[in-house]
Short mmCIF file of C-alpha atoms in Angstrom, two decimals:
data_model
loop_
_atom_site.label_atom_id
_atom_site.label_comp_id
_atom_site.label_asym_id
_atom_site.label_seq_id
_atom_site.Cartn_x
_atom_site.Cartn_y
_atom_site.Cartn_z
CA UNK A 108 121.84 112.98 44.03
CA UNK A 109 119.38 114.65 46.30
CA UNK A 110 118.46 112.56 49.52
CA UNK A 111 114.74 111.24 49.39
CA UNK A 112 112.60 112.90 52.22
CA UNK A 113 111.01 110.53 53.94
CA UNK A 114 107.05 111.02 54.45
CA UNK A 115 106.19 110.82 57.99
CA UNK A 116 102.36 109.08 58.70
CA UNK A 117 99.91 111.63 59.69
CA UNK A 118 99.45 109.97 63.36
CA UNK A 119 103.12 109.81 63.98
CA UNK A 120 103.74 112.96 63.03
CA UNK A 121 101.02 114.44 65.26
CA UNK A 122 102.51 111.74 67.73
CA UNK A 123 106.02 113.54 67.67
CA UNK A 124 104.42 117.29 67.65
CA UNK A 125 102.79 116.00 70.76
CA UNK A 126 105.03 113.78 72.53
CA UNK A 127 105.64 116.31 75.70
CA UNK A 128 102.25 114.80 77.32
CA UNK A 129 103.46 110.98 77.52
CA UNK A 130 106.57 112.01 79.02
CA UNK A 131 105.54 114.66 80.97
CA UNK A 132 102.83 112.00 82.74
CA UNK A 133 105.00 109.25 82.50
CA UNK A 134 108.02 111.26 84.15
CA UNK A 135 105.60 112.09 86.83
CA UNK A 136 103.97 109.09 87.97
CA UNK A 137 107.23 106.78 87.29
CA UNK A 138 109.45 109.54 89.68
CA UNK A 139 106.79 108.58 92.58
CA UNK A 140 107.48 105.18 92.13
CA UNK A 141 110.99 105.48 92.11
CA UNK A 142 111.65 107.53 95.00
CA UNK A 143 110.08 104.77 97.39
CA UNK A 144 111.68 101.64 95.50
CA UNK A 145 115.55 101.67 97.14
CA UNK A 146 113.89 101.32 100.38
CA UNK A 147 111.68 98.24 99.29
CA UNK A 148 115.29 96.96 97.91
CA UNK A 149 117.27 97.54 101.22
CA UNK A 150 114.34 95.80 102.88
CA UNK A 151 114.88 92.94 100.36
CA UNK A 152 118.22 92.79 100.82
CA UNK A 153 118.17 92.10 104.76
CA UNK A 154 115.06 89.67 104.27
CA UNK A 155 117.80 87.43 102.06
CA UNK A 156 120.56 88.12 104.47
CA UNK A 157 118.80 87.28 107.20
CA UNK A 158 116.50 84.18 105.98
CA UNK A 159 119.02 82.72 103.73
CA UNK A 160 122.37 84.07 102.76
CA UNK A 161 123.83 86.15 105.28
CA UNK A 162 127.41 86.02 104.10
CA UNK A 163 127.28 87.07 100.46
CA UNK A 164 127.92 89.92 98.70
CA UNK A 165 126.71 88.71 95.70
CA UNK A 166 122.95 90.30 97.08
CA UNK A 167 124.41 93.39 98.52
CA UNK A 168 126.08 94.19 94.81
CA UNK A 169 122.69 93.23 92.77
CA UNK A 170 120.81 95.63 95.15
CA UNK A 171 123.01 98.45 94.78
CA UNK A 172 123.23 97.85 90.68
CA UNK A 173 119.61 98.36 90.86
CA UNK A 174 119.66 101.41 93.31
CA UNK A 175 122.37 102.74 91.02
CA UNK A 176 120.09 102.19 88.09
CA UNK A 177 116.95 104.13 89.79
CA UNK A 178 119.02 106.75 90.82
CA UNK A 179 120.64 107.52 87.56
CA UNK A 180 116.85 107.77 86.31
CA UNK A 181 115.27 109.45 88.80
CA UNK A 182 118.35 112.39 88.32
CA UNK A 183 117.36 112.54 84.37
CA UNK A 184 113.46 112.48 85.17
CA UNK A 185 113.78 115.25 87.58
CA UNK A 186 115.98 117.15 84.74
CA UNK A 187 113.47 116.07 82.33
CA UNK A 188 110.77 118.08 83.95
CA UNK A 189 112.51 120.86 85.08
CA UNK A 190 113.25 121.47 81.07
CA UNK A 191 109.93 120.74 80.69
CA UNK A 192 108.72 123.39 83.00
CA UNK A 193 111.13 126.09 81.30
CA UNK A 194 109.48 124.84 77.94
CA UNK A 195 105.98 125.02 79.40
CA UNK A 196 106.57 128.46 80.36
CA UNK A 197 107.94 129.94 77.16
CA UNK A 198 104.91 128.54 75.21
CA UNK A 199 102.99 129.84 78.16
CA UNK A 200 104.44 133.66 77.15
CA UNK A 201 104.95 132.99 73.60
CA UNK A 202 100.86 133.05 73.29
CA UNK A 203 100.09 135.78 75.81
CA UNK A 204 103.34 137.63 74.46
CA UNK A 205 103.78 136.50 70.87
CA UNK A 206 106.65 139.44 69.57
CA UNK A 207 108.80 138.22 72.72
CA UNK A 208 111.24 140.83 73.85
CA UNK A 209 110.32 144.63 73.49
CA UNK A 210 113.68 145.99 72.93
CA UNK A 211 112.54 149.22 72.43
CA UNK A 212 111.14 149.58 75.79
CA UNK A 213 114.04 148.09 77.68
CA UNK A 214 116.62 150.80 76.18
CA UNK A 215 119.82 149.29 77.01
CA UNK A 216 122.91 150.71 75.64
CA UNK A 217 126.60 149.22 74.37
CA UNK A 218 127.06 145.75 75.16
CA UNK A 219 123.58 144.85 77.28
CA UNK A 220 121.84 145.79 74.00
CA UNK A 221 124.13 143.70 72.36
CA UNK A 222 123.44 140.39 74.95
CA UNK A 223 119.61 141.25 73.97
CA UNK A 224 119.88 141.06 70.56
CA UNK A 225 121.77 137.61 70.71
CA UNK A 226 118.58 135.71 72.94
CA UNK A 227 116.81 133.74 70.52
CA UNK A 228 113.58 134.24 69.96
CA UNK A 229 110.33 132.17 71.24
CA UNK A 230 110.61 129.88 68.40
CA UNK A 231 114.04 128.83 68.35
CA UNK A 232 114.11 128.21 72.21
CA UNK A 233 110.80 126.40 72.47
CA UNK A 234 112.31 124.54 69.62
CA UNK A 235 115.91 123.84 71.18
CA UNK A 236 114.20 123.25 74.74
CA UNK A 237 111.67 120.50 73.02
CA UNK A 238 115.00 118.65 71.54
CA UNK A 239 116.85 118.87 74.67
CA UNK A 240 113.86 117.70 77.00
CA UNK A 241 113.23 114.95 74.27
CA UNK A 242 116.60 113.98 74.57
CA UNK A 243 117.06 113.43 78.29
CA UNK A 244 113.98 111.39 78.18
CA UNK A 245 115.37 109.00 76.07
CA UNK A 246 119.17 108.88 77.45
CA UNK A 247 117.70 108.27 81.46
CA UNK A 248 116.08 105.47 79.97
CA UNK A 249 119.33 104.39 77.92
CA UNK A 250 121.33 104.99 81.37
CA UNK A 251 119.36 102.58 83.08
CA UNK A 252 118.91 99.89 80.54
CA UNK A 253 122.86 99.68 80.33
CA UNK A 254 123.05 99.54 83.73
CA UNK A 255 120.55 96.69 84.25
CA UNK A 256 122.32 95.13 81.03
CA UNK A 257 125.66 94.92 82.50
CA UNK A 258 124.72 93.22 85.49
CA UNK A 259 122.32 90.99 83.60
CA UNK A 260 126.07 89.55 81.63
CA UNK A 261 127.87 89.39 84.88
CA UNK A 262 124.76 87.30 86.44
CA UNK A 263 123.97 85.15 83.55
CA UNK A 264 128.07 84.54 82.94
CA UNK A 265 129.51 84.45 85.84
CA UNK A 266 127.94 83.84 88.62
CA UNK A 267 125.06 81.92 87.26
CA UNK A 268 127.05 78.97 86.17
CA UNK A 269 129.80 79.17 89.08
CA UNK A 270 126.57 78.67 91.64
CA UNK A 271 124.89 76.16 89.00
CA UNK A 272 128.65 74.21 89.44
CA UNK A 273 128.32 74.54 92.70
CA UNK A 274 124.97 72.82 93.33
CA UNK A 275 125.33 70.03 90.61
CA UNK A 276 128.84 69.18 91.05
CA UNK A 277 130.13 66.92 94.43
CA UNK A 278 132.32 70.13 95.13
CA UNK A 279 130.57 72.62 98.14
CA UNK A 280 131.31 76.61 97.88
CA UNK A 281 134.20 75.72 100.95
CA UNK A 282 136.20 73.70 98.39
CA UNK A 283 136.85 77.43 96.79
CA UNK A 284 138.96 78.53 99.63
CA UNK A 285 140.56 74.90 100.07
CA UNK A 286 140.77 73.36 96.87
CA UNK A 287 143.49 75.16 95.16
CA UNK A 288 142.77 73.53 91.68
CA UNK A 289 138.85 74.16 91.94
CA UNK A 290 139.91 78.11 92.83
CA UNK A 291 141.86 78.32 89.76
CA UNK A 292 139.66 76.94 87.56
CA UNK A 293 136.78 79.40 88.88
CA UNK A 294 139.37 82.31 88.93
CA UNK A 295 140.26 81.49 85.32
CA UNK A 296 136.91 81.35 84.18
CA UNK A 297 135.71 84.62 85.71
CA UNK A 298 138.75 86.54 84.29
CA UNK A 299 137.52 85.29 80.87
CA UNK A 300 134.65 86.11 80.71
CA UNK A 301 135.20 89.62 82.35
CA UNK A 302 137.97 89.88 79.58
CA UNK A 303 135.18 89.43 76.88
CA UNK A 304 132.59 91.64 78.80
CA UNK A 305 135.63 94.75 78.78
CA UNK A 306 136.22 94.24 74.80
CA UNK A 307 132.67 94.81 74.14
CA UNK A 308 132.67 97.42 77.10
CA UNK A 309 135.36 99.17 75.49
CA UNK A 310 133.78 99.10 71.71
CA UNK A 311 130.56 100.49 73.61
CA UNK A 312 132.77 103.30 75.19
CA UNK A 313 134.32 104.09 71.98
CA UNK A 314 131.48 104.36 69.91
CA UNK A 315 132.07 101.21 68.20
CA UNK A 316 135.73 101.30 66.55
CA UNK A 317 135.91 97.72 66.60
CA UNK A 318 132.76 97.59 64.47
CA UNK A 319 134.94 100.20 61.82
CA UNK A 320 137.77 97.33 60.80
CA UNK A 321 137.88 95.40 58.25
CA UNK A 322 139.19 92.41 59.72
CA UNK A 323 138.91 92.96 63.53
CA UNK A 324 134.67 93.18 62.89
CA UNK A 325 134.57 89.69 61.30
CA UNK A 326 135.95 87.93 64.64
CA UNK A 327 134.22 90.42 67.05
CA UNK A 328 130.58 90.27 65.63
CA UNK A 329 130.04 86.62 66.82
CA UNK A 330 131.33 88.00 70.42
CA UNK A 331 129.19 91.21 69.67
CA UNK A 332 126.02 89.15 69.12
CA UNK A 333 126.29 86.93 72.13
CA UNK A 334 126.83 90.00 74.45
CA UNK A 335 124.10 91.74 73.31
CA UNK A 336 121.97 88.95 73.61
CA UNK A 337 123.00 88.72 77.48
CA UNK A 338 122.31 92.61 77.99
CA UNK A 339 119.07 93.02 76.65
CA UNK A 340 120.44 95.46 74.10
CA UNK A 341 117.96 94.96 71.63
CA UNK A 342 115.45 97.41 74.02
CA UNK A 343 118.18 100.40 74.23
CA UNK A 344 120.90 99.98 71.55
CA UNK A 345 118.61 102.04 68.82
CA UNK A 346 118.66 105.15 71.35
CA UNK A 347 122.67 104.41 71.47
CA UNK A 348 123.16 104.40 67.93
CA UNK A 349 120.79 107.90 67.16
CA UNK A 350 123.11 109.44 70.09
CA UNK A 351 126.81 108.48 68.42
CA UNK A 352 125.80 109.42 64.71
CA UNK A 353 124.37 112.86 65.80
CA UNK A 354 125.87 114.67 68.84
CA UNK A 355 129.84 115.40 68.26
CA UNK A 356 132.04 112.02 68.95
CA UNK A 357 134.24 113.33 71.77
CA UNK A 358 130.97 114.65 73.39
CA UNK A 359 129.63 111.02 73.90
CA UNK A 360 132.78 109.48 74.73
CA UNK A 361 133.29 111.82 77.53
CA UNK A 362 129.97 111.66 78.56
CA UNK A 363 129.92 107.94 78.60
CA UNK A 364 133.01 107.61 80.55
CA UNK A 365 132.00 110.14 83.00
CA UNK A 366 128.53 107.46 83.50
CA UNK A 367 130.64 104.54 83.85
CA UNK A 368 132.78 105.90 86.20
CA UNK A 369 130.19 107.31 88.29
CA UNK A 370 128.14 104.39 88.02
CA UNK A 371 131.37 101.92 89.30
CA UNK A 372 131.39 104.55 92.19
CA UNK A 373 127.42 104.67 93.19
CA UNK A 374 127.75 100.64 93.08
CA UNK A 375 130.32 100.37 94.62
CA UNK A 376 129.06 102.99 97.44
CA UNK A 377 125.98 101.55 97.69
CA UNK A 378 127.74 97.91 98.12
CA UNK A 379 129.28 98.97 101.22
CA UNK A 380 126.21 99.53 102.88
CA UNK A 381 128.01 102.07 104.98
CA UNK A 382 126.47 105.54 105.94
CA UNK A 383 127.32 108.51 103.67
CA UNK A 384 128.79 109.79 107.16
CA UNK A 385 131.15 107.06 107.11
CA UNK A 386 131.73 107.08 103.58
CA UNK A 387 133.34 111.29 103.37
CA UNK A 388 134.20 110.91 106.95
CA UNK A 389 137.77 112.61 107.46
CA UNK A 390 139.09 109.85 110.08
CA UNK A 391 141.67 107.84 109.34
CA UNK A 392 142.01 106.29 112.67
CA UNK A 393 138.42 104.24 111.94
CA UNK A 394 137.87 100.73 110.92
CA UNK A 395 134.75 98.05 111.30
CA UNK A 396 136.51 94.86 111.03
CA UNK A 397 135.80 92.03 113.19
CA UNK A 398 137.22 91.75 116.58
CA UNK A 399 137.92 95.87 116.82
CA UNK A 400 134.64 96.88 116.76
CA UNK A 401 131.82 96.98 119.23
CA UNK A 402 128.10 95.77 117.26
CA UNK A 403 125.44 97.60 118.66
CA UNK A 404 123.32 94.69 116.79
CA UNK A 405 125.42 92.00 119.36
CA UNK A 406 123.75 93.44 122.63
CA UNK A 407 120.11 93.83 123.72
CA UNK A 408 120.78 97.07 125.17
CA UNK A 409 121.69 99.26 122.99
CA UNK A 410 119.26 100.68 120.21
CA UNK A 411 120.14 98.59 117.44
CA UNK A 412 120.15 98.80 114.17
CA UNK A 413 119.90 95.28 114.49
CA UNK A 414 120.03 93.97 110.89
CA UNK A 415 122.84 92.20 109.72
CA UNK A 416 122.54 90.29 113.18
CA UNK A 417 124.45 87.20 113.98
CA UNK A 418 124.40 87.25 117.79
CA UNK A 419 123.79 89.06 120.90
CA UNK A 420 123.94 89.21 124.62
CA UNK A 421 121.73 91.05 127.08
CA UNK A 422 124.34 93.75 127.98
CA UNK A 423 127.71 94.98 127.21
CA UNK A 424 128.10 95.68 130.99
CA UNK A 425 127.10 92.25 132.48
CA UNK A 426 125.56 93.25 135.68
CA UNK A 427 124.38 89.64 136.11
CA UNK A 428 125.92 86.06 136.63
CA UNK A 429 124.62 84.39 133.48
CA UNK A 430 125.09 84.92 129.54
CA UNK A 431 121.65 85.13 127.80
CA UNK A 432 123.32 84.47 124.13
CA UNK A 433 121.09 84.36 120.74
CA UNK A 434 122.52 83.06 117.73
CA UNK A 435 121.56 83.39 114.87
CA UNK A 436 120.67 80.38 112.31
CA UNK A 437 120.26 81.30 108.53
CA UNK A 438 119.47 78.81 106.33
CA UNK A 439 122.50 78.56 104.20
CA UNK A 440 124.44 76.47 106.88
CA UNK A 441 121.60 73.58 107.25
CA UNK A 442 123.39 71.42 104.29
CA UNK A 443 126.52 72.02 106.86
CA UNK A 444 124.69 71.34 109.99
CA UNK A 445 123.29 68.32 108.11
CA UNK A 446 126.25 66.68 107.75
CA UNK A 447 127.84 67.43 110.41
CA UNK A 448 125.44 65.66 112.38
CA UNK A 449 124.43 62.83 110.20
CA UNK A 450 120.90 64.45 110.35
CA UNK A 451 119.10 62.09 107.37
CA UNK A 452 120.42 58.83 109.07
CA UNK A 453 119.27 59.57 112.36
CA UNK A 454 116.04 62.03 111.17
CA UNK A 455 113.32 58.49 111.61
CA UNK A 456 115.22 57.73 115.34
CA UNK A 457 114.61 60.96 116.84
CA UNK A 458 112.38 63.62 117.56
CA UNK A 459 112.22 65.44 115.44
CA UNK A 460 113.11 69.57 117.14
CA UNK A 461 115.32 67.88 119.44
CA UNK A 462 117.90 66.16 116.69
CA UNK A 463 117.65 70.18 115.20
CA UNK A 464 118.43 71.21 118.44
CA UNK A 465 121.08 68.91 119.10
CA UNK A 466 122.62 69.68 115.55
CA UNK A 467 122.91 72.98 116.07
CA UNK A 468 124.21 72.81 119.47
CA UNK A 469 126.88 70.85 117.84
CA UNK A 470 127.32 73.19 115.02
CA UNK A 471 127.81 76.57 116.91
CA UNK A 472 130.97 76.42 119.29
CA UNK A 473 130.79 78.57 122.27
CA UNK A 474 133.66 80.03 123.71
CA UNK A 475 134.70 82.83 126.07
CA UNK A 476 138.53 84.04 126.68
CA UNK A 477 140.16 80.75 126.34
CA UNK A 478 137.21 78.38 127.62
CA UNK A 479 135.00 76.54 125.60
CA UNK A 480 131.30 75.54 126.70
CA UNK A 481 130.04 72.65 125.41
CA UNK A 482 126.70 70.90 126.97
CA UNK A 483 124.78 74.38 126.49
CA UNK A 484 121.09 73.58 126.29
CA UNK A 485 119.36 75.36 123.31
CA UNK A 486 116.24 76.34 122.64
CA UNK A 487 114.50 77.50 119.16
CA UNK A 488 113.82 81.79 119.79
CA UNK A 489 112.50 84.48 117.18
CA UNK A 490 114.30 87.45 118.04
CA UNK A 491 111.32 90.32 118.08
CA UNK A 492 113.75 93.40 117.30
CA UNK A 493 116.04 91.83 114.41
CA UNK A 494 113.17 89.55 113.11
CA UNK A 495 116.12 86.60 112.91
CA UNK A 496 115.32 82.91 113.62
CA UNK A 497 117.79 80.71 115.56
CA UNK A 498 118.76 79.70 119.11
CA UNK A 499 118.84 81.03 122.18
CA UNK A 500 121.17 79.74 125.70
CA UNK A 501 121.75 80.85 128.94
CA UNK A 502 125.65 80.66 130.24
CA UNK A 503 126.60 80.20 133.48
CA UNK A 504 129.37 82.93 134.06
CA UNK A 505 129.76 83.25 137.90
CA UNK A 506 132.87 82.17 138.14
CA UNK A 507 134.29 84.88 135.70
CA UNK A 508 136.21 87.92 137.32
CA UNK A 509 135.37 91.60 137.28
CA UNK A 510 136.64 93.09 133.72
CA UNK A 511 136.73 92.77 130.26
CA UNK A 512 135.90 89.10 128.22
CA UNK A 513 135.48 87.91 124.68
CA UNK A 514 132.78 86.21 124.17
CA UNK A 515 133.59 83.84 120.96
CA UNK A 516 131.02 82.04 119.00
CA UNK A 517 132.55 79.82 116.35
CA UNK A 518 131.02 77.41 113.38
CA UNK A 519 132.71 73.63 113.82
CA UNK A 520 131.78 72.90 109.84
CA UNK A 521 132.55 75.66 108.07
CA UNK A 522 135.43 77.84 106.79
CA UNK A 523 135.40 80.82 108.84
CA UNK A 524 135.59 79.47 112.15
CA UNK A 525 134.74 82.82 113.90
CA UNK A 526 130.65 83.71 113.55
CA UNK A 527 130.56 86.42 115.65
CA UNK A 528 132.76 87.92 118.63
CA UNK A 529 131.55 89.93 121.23
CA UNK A 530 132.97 91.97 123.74
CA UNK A 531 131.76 92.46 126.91
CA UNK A 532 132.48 94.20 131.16
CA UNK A 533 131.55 92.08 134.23
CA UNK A 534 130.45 94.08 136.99
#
């Protein structure tokens, strides 16, 4: 029985013939937008850090999932138009030239006659050009809805409800490193769901084989429908399904694995938030933990960058016989600081800045070598250069000999004791 040819309305079909404008503009004015929007992120991304999160990475990885995303369609806009351009051009010279090649006038002999003969002509490339700029249209778009999909289920799964726990439960994000039963019942969860996330990841990869058994589609579809849900698939999973059912099967498998594996490595690169230099740098012999390396953000000195800041001294050669130490105060340790200090019992006895002060004072432990200073006055101090908030003290160091000194500044209420360590050389 002969297939029934389906009869196109006269608007869409001039639509289709047509469609090269819309994405030629859109490509256009969407690549200038996209070319300026990591930076806006990174910017985001130390305004949280610094006003209220400064220890999670949970910020660091949405950013880079959503530089990831940009940069995987800004790579197949740029491709789109330089197709576009070749297709431009051939329609250009089709009209001005409209037999194409004069074969006759070239005169090539034995096999370069032979390469001649094989180039299409106008037609068939203008034709095969239109499909393939149509095409890479469509997949950047696919790229980054998958992208943004599969961070929306991690978000709405996993770390939605472990932070919605968190904040509605009486256990506090500490009781994850000290509570061994709380850290297996997170760790449990998480694996879970991230076990459900790969067998739909996996189905997606292999164009659906899941979906082909009898049996195994009955249990997966309620799965199937609750994951797409959670990715926004609904917007992208037509262009998916057009993609598998015409190109050649081990063509989109390969491609697709070759986008999730670069996409785990741009993430994961972009995570980091380490310097390409760094990144393909041949030294071994390098590393940036705490406590072997020297923070150009921890002195006032130097030239910075100073984002990411937790503290800083006027010098790393202390010329002088006091400490000038800012610290920085984000806003993720007040419920700490809080406590600590009994700050809503004794809030209506006190003034109001000096209980902060005295809270904080209490909070950050000062300590350099083996000495600790306690009695520091504090004082509230905007840091122009890093744009931080927090507190600023000066430390009496007279007494301190000629040479090297660690410079230790500690939180009393909190899990990692150490905030920030800084080196530094008494002259």
């Amino acid at each position: 029985m002969e297939k029934e040819k389906r009869v196109l309305p006269k608007w869409l079909e001039k639509t289709q013939h047509n469609s090269w404008e819309p994405e030629i503009f859109i490509s256009g004015i969407v690549l200038f937008g996209l070319l300026q929007i990591p930076e806006y992120l990174d910017q985001f991304r130390f305004y949280f850090q610094r006003e209220i999160y400064g220890f999670t990475t949970d910020i660091d990885n949405f950013v880079a999932v959503l530089i990831t995303g940009i940069q995987w369609l800004t790579f197949g806009l740029v491709l789109h138009l330089f197709f576009r351009g070749i297709w431009i051009g051939l329609v250009g010279l089709s009209y001005v030239f409209p037999n194409g090649i004069n074969k006759d006038s070239l005169k090539y002999k034995g096999k370069f006659q032979n390469r001649i003969d094989k180039i299409p002509d106008f037609t068939n490339q203008i034709i095969k050009l239109e499909k393939i700029s149509s095409s890479i249209f469509s997949i950047s778009y696919f790229l980054f809805m998958s992208i943004l999909g599969g961070y929306a289920f991690f978000l709405t799964t996993i770390i939605g409800p472990i932070y919605l726990f968190f904040n509605f439960s009486p256990y506090s994000f500490s009781d994850l490193f000290t509570n061994p039963a709380i850290q297996t019942a997170i760790n449990s969860y998480a694996y879970f769901v991230l076990g459900l996330g790969l067998i739909y990841m996996l189905d997606f990869l292999l164009l659906g084989f899941i979906k082909k058994s009898r049996y195994l589609s009955k249990i997966y579809y309620p799965l199937y429908k609750a994951v797409s849900f959670l990715t926004f698939s609904t917007l992208y999973r037509n262009i998916y399904y057009i993609l598998i059912s015409n190109f050649k099967k081990w063509k989109v498998i390969l491609f697709i694995a070759f986008f999730i594996v670069i996409t785990f490595f741009l993430a994961s690169f972009h995570a980091d938030g380490s310097s390409a230099s760094y990144q393909f740098s041949q030294l071994e012999f390098y590393g940036t933990t705490t406590g072997h390396q020297l923070r150009a953000s921890a002195y006032e000195n130097f030239d910075g960058p100073f984002t990411g800041q937790r503290a800083s001294i006027q010098s790393d050669i202390v010329k002088d016989d006091f400490l000038r130490l800012f610290v920085t105060h984000l806003s993720f340790f007040d419920d700490s600081v809080s406590t600590q200090c009994n700050y809503r019992e004794l809030e209506s006895q006190y003034e109001t800045d000096s209980l902060k002060l005295a809270c904080l004072s209490s909070f950050y432990q000062v300590q350099i070598n083996d000495s600790s200073y306690n009695g520091l006055t504090w004082k509230f101090h905007y840091h122009s250069k890093s744009k931080h908030r927090g507190i600023i003290t000066y430390i009496d160091i007279e007494d301190l000999g000629r040479g090297l000194h660690h410079l230790n500044i500690g939180l009393s209420n909190w899990r990692n004791k150490t905030y920030q360590e800084i080196p530094f050389y008494k002259e």
